[in-house]
GROMACS .gro file of N, CA and C in nm:
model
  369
    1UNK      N    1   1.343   0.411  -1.652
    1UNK     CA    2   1.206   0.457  -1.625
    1UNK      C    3   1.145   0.374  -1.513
    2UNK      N    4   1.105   0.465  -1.410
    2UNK     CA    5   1.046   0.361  -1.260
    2UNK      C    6   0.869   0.314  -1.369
    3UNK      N    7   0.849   0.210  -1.316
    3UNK     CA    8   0.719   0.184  -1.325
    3UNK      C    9   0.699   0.090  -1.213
    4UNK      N   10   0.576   0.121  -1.140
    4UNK     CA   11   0.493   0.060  -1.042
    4UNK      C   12   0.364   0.037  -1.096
    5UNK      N   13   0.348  -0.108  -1.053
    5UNK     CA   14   0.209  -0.209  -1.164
    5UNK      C   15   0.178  -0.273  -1.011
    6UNK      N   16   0.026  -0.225  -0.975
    6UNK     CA   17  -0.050  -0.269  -0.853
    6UNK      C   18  -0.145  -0.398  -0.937
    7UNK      N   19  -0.206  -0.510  -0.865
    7UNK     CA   20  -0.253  -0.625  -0.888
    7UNK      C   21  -0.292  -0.663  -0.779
    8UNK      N   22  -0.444  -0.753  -0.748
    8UNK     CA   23  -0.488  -0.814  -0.647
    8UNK      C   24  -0.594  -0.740  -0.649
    9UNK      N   25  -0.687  -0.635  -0.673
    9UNK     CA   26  -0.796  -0.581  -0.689
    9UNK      C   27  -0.898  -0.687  -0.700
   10UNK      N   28  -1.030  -0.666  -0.668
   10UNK     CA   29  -1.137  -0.714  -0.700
   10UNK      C   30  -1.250  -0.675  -0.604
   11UNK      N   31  -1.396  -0.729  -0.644
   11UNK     CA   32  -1.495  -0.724  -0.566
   11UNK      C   33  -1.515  -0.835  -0.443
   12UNK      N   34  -1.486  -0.817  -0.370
   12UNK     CA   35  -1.505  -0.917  -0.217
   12UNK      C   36  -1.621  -0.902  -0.160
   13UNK      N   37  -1.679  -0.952  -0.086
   13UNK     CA   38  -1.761  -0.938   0.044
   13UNK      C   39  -1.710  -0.929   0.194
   14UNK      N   40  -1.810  -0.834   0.273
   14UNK     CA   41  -1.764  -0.809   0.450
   14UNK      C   42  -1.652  -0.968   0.483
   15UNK      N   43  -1.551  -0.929   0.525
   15UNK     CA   44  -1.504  -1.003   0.629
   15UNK      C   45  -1.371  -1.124   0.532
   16UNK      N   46  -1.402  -1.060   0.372
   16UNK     CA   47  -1.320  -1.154   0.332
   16UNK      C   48  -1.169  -1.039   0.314
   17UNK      N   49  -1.060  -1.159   0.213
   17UNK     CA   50  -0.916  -1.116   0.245
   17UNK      C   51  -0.911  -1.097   0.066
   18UNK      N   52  -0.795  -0.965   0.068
   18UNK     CA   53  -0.744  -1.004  -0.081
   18UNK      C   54  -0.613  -0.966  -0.027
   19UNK      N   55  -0.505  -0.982  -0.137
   19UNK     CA   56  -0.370  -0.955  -0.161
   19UNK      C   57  -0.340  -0.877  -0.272
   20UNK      N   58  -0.322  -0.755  -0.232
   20UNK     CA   59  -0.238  -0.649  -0.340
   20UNK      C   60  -0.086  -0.658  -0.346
   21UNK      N   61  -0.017  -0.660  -0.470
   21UNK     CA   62   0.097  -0.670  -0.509
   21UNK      C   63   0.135  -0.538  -0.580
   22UNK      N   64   0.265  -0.500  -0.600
   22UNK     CA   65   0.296  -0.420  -0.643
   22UNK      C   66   0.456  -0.436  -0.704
   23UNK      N   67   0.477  -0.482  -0.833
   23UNK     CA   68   0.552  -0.498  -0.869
   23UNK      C   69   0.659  -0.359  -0.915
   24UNK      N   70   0.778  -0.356  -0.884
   24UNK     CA   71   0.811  -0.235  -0.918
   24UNK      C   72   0.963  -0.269  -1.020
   25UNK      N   73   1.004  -0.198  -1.103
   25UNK     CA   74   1.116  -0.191  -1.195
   25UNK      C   75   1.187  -0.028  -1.213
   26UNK      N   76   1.268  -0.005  -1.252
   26UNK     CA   77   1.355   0.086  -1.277
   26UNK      C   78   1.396   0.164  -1.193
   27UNK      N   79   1.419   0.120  -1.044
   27UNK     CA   80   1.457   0.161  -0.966
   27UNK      C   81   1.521   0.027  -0.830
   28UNK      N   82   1.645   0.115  -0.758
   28UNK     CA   83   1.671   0.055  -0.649
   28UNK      C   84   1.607   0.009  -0.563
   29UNK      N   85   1.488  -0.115  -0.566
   29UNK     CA   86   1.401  -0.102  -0.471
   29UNK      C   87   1.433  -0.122  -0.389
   30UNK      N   88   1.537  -0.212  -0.275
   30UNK     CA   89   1.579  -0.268  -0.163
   30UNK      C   90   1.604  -0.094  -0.071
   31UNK      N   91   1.656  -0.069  -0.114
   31UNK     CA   92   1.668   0.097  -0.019
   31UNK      C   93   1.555   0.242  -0.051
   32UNK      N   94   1.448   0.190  -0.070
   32UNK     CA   95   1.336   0.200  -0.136
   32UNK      C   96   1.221   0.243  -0.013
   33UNK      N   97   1.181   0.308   0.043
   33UNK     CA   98   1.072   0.286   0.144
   33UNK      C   99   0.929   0.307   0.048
   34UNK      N  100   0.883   0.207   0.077
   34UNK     CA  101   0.736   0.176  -0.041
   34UNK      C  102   0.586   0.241   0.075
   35UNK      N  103   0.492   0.237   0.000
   35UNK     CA  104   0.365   0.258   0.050
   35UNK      C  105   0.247   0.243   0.017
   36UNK      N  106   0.143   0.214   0.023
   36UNK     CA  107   0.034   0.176  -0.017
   36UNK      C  108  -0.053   0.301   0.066
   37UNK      N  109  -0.126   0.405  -0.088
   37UNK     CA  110  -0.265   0.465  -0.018
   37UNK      C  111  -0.377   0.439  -0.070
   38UNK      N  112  -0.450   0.465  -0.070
   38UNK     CA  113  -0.616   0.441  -0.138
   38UNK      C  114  -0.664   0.602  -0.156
   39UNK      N  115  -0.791   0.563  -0.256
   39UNK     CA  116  -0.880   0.654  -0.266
   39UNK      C  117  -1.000   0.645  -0.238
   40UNK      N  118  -1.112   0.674  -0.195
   40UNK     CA  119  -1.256   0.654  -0.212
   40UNK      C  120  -1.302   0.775  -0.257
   41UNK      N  121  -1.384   0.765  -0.339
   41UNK     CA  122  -1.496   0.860  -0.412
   41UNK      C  123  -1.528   0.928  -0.386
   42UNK      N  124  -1.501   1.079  -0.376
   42UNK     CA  125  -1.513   1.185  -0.259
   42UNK      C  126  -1.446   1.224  -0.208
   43UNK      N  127  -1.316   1.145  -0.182
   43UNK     CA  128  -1.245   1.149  -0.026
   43UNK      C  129  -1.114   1.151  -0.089
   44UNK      N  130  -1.057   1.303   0.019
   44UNK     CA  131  -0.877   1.250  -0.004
   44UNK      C  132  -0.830   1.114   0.021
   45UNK      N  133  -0.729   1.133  -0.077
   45UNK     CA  134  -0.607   1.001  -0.057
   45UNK      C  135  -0.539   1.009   0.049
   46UNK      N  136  -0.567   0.889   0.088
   46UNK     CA  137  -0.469   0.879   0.231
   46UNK      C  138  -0.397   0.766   0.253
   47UNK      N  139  -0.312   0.757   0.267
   47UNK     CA  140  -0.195   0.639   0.352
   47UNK      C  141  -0.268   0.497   0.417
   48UNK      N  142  -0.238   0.406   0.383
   48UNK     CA  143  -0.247   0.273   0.415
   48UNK      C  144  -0.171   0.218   0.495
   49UNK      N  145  -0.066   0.213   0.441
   49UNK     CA  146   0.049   0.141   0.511
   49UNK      C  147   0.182   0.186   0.431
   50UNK      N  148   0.266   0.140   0.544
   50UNK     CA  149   0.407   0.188   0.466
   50UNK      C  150   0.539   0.095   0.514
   51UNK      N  151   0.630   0.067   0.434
   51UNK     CA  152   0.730  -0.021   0.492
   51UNK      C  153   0.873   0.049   0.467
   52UNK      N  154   0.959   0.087   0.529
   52UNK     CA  155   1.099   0.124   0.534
   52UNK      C  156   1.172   0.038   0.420
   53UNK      N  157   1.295   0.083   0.379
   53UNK     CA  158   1.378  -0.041   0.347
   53UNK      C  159   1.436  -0.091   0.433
   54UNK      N  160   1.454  -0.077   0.589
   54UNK     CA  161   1.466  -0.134   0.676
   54UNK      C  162   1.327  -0.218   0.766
   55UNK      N  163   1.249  -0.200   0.703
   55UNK     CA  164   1.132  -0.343   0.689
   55UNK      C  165   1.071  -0.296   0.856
   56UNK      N  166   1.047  -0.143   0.891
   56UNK     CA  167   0.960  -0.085   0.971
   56UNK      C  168   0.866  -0.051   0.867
   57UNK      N  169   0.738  -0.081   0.962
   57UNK     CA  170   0.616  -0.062   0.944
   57UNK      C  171   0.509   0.046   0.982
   58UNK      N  172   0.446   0.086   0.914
   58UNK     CA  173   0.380   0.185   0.970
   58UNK      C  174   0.200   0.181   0.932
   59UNK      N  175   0.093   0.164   1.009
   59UNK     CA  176  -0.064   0.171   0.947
   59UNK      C  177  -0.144   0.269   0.988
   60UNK      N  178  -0.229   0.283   0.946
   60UNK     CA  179  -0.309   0.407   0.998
   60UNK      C  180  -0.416   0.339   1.026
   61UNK      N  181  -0.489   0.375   1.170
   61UNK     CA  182  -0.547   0.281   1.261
   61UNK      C  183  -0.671   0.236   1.222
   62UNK      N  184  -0.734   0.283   1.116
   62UNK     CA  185  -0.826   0.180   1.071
   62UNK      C  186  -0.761   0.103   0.999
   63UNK      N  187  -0.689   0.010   1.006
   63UNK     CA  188  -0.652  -0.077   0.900
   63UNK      C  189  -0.565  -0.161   1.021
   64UNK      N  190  -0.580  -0.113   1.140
   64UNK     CA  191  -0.447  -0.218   1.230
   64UNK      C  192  -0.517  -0.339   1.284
   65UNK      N  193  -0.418  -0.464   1.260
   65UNK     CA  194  -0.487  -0.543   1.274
   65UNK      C  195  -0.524  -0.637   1.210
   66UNK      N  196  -0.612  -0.584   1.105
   66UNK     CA  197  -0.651  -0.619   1.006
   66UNK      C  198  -0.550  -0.667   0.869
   67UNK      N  199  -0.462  -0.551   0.821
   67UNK     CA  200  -0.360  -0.520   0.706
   67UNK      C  201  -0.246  -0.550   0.754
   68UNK      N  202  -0.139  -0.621   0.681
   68UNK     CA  203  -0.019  -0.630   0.671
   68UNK      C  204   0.095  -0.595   0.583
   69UNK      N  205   0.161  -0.539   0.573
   69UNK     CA  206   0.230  -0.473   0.479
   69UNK      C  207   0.343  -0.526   0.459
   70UNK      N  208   0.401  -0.604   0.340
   70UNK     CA  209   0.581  -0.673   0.371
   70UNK      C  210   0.645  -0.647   0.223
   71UNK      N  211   0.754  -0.672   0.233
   71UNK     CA  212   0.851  -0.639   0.096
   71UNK      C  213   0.879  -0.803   0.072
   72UNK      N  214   0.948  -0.801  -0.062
   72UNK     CA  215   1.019  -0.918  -0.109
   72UNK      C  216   1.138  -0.840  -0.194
   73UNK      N  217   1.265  -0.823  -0.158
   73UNK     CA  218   1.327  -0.717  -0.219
   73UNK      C  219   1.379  -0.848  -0.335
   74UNK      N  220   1.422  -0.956  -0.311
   74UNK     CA  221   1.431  -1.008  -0.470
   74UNK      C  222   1.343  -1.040  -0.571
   75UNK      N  223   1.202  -1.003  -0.524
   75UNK     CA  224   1.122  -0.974  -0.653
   75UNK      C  225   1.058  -0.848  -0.712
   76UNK      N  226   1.134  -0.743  -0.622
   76UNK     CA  227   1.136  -0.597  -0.606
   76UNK      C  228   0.929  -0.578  -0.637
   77UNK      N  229   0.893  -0.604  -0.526
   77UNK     CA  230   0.766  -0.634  -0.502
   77UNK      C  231   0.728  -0.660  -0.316
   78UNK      N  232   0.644  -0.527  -0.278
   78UNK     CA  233   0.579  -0.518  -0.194
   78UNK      C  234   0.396  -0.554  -0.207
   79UNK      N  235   0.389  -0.594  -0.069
   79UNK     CA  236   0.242  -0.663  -0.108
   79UNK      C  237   0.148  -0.613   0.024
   80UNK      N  238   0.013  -0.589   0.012
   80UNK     CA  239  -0.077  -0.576   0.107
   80UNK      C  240  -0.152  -0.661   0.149
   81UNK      N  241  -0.134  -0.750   0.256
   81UNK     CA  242  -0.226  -0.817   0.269
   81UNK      C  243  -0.370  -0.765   0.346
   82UNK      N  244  -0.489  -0.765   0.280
   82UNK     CA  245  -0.595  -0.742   0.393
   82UNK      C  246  -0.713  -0.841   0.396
   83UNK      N  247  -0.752  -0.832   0.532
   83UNK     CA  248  -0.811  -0.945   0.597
   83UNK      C  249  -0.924  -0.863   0.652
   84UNK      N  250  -1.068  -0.931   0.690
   84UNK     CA  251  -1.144  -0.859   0.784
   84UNK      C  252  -1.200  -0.732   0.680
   85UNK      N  253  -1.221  -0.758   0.570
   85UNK     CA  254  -1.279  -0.630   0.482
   85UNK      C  255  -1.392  -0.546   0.510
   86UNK      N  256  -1.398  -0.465   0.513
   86UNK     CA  257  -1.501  -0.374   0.529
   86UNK      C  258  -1.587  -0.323   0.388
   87UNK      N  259  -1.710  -0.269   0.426
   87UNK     CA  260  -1.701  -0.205   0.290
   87UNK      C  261  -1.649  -0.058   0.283
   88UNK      N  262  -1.611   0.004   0.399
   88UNK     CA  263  -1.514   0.131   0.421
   88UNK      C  264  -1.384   0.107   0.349
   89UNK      N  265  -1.275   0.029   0.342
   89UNK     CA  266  -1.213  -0.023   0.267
   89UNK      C  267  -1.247   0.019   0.147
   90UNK      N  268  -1.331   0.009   0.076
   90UNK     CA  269  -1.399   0.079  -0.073
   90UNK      C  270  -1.302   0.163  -0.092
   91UNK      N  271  -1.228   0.137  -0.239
   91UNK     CA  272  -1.174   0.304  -0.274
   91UNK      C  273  -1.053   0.186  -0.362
   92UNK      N  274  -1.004   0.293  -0.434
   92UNK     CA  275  -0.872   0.264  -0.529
   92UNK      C  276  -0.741   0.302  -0.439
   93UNK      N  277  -0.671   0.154  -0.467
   93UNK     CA  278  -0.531   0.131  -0.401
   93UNK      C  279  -0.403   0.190  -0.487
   94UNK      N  280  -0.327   0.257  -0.401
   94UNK     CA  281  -0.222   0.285  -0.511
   94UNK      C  282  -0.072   0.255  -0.446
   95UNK      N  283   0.014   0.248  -0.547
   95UNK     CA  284   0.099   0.234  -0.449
   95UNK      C  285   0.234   0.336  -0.462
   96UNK      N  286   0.323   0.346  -0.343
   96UNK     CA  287   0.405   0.501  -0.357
   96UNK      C  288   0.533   0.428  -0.325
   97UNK      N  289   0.639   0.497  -0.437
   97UNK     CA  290   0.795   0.440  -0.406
   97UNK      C  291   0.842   0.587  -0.358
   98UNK      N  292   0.948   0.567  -0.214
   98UNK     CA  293   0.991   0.643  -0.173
   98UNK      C  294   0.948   0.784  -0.097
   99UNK      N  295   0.895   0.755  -0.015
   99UNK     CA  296   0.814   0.773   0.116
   99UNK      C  297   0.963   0.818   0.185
  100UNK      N  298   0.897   0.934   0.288
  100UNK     CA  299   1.001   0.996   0.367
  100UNK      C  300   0.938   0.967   0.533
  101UNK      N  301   1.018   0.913   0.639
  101UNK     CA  302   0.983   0.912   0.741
  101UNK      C  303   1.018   1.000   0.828
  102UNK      N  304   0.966   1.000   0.949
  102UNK     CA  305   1.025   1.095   1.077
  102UNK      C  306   0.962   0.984   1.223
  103UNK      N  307   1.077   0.960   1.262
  103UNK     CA  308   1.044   0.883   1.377
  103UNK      C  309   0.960   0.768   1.336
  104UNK      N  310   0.959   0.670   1.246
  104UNK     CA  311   0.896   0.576   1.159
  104UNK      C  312   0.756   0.650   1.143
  105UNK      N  313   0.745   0.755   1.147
  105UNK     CA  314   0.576   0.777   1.111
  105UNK      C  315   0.644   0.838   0.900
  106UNK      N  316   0.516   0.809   0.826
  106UNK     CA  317   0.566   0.860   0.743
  106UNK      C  318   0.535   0.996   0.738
  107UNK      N  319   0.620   1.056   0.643
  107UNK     CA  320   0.585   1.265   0.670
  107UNK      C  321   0.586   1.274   0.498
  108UNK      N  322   0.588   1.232   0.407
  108UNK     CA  323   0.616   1.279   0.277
  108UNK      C  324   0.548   1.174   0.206
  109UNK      N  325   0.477   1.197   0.094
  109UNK     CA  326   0.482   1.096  -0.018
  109UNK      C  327   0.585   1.048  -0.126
  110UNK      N  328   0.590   0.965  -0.121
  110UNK     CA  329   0.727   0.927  -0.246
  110UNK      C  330   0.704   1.026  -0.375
  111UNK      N  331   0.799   1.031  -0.509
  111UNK     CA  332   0.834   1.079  -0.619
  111UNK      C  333   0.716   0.986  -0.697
  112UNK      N  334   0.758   0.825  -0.684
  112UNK     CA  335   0.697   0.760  -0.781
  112UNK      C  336   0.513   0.661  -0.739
  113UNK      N  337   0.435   0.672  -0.853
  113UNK     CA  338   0.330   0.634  -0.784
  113UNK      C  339   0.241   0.488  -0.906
  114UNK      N  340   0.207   0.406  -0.899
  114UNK     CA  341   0.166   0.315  -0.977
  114UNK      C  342   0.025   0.365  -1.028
  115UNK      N  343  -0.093   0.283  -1.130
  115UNK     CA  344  -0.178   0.323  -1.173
  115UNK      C  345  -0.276   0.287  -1.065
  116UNK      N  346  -0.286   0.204  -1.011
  116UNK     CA  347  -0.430   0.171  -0.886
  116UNK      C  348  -0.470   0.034  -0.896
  117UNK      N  349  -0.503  -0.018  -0.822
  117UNK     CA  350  -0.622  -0.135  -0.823
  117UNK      C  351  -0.732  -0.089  -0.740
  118UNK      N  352  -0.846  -0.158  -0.792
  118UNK     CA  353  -0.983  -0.108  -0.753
  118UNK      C  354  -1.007  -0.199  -0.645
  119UNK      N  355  -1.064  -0.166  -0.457
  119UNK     CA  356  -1.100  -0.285  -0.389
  119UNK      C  357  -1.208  -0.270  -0.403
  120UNK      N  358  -1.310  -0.358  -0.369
  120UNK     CA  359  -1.445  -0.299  -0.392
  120UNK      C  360  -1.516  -0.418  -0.298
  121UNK      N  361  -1.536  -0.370  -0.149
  121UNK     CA  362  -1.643  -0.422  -0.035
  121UNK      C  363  -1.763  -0.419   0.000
  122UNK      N  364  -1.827  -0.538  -0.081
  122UNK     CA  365  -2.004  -0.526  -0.086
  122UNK      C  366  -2.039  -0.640  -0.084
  123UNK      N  367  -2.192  -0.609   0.030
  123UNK     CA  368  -2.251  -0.794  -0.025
  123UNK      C  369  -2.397  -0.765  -0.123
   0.00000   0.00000   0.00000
């Protein structure tokens, strides 16, 4: 049974950093292309970031810059780092195993998806 468990959520203020983790089990993660999308209140889910199992990267341009996206395949755990918070940022993080690319852009959402962490950017 895949399970994906997101962690690093919380309430921040403008300009600060958190770290989302995403621990994953019951699956091959190393050949794995992972992803991180969000939600905000209202608003489709959309794509964050994404990492290959060949450890290409991919962000969607509000977030460049700012977000970093990396694997640790021996703790079968990908992580988000973000920096420079906004309160646009606002919205629930989720994270996606097995993401389909085309020309490193991603084109598909993965099969498997974790429960969320909440970011939440306010002063």
């Amino acid at each position: 049974q895949v399970q994906l468990v997101e962690s690093g959520g919380g309430l921040v203020q403008p300009g600060e950093s958190l770290r989302l983790s995403c621990a994953a089990s019951g699956l091959s993660f190393s050949i794995y292309n992972m992803g991180w999308f969000r939600q905000a209140p209202g608003k489709e889910r959309e794509i964050v970031a994404s990492i290959s199992w060949s450890r290409r990267t991919y962000y969607t341009d509000s977030v460049k810059g700012r977000f970093t996206i990396s694997r640790d395949n021996a703790k079968n755990t990908v992580y988000l780092q973000m920096n420079s918070l906004k309160p646009e940022d606002t919205a629930n993080y989720y994270c996606n195993a097995g993401l389909t690319f085309t020309n490193s852009v991603p084109t598909s959402e993965g099969k498997y998806w974790g429960q969320g962490t909440q970011v939440t950017v306010s002063s």
